[in-house]
Amino acid sequence: MKTSSKKQKGRRLQQWVAARIATILGMKVEKDGDIESRPMGQSGPDVILRGRAIELFPFSVETKNAERWDILSAIKQAKSNAKPGVSWLVILKKNNMAPIAILDAELFFEIYGKTISSNEMH
């Protein structure tokens, strides 16, 4: 696969993740806005979250759209891009497979516990 095709494949996943976050938060993905898909080749999280977006979705997002995954490397990259108070999140995808999310297990159970508690109140 050509390098340009690989970058385009990666960009599509970044844009999909940014759009999903925007939908959840009721915001828009826009250049220099609160949610932006990072241009290819730049360092930092793959999805840029600013202002209200990072308050509501406190994750440093790393995306990998490839047939072979180096999960530990992706986690390390996401952790290194995370600022204090922000958790890491890795979204992986390969052909003919839905994207999957990887995050710290303790954080997952904390989030799920809050969801259960919130649902029991209603």
CSV table of C-alpha atoms in Angstrom, one decimal, residues 39-118:
chain,number,residue,atom,x,y,z
A,39,PRO,CA,-3.4,17.1,10.2
A,40,MET,CA,-1.3,14.1,9.3
A,41,GLY,CA,2.4,14.3,10.2
A,42,GLN,CA,2.0,16.6,13.2
A,43,SER,CA,2.9,15.5,16.7
A,44,GLY,CA,0.3,15.3,19.5
A,45,PRO,CA,-3.0,13.6,19.9
A,46,ASP,CA,-4.7,12.5,16.7
A,47,VAL,CA,-7.9,14.3,17.7
A,48,ILE,CA,-7.4,17.8,19.1
A,49,LEU,CA,-9.7,18.7,21.9
A,50,ARG,CA,-9.8,22.2,23.3
A,51,GLY,CA,-11.9,24.3,25.7
A,52,ARG,CA,-15.3,22.8,26.6
A,53,ALA,CA,-14.6,19.6,24.5
A,54,ILE,CA,-11.6,18.6,26.6
A,55,GLU,CA,-13.5,19.3,29.8
A,56,LEU,CA,-16.4,17.0,28.7
A,57,PHE,CA,-14.2,14.4,27.0
A,58,PRO,CA,-10.9,14.3,28.9
A,59,PHE,CA,-9.0,11.9,26.7
A,60,SER,CA,-5.8,12.0,24.7
A,61,VAL,CA,-6.9,10.1,21.6
A,62,GLU,CA,-4.5,8.0,19.5
A,63,THR,CA,-5.9,6.3,16.4
A,64,LYS,CA,-4.4,3.4,14.4
A,65,ASN,CA,-6.0,2.2,11.2
A,66,ALA,CA,-3.7,-0.7,10.0
A,67,GLU,CA,-3.8,-4.4,9.4
A,68,ARG,CA,-1.1,-5.0,12.1
A,69,TRP,CA,-1.2,-3.3,15.4
A,70,ASP,CA,1.5,-2.5,17.9
A,71,ILE,CA,-0.9,-2.0,20.8
A,72,LEU,CA,1.8,-1.3,23.4
A,73,SER,CA,3.4,1.3,21.2
A,74,ALA,CA,0.0,3.0,20.5
A,75,ILE,CA,-0.7,3.1,24.3
A,76,LYS,CA,2.7,4.5,25.0
A,77,GLN,CA,2.1,7.2,22.3
A,78,ALA,CA,-1.3,8.1,23.7
A,79,LYS,CA,0.1,8.3,27.2
A,80,SER,CA,3.0,10.5,26.1
A,81,ASN,CA,0.5,12.9,24.5
A,82,ALA,CA,-1.8,13.1,27.5
A,83,LYS,CA,-1.6,16.3,29.5
A,84,PRO,CA,-2.1,16.2,33.3
A,85,GLY,CA,-5.7,15.4,34.2
A,86,VAL,CA,-6.4,13.8,30.8
A,87,SER,CA,-6.6,10.0,30.3
A,88,TRP,CA,-5.3,8.1,27.3
A,89,LEU,CA,-7.6,6.4,24.7
A,90,VAL,CA,-6.6,4.3,21.7
A,91,ILE,CA,-8.9,3.6,18.8
A,92,LEU,CA,-7.8,0.7,16.6
A,93,LYS,CA,-9.3,-0.3,13.2
A,94,LYS,CA,-8.4,-2.7,10.4
A,95,ASN,CA,-10.2,-3.6,7.2
A,96,ASN,CA,-13.5,-5.4,7.6
A,97,MET,CA,-13.6,-4.8,11.3
A,98,ALA,CA,-15.4,-2.2,13.4
A,99,PRO,CA,-13.2,0.2,15.4
A,100,ILE,CA,-12.3,-0.8,19.0
A,101,ALA,CA,-11.4,1.3,21.9
A,102,ILE,CA,-8.6,0.6,24.5
A,103,LEU,CA,-8.3,2.5,27.7
A,104,ASP,CA,-7.1,1.9,31.3
A,105,ALA,CA,-9.2,-0.8,32.9
A,106,GLU,CA,-9.6,1.1,36.2
A,107,LEU,CA,-10.9,4.1,34.3
A,108,PHE,CA,-13.3,1.8,32.3
A,109,PHE,CA,-14.8,0.4,35.5
A,110,GLU,CA,-15.0,3.9,37.0
A,111,ILE,CA,-16.9,5.2,34.0
A,112,TYR,CA,-19.2,2.1,33.8
A,113,GLY,CA,-19.8,2.3,37.6
A,114,LYS,CA,-21.0,6.0,37.2
A,115,THR,CA,-23.2,4.9,34.3
A,116,ILE,CA,-24.9,2.2,36.3
A,117,SER,CA,-25.3,4.5,39.3
A,118,SER,CA,-26.8,7.2,37.1
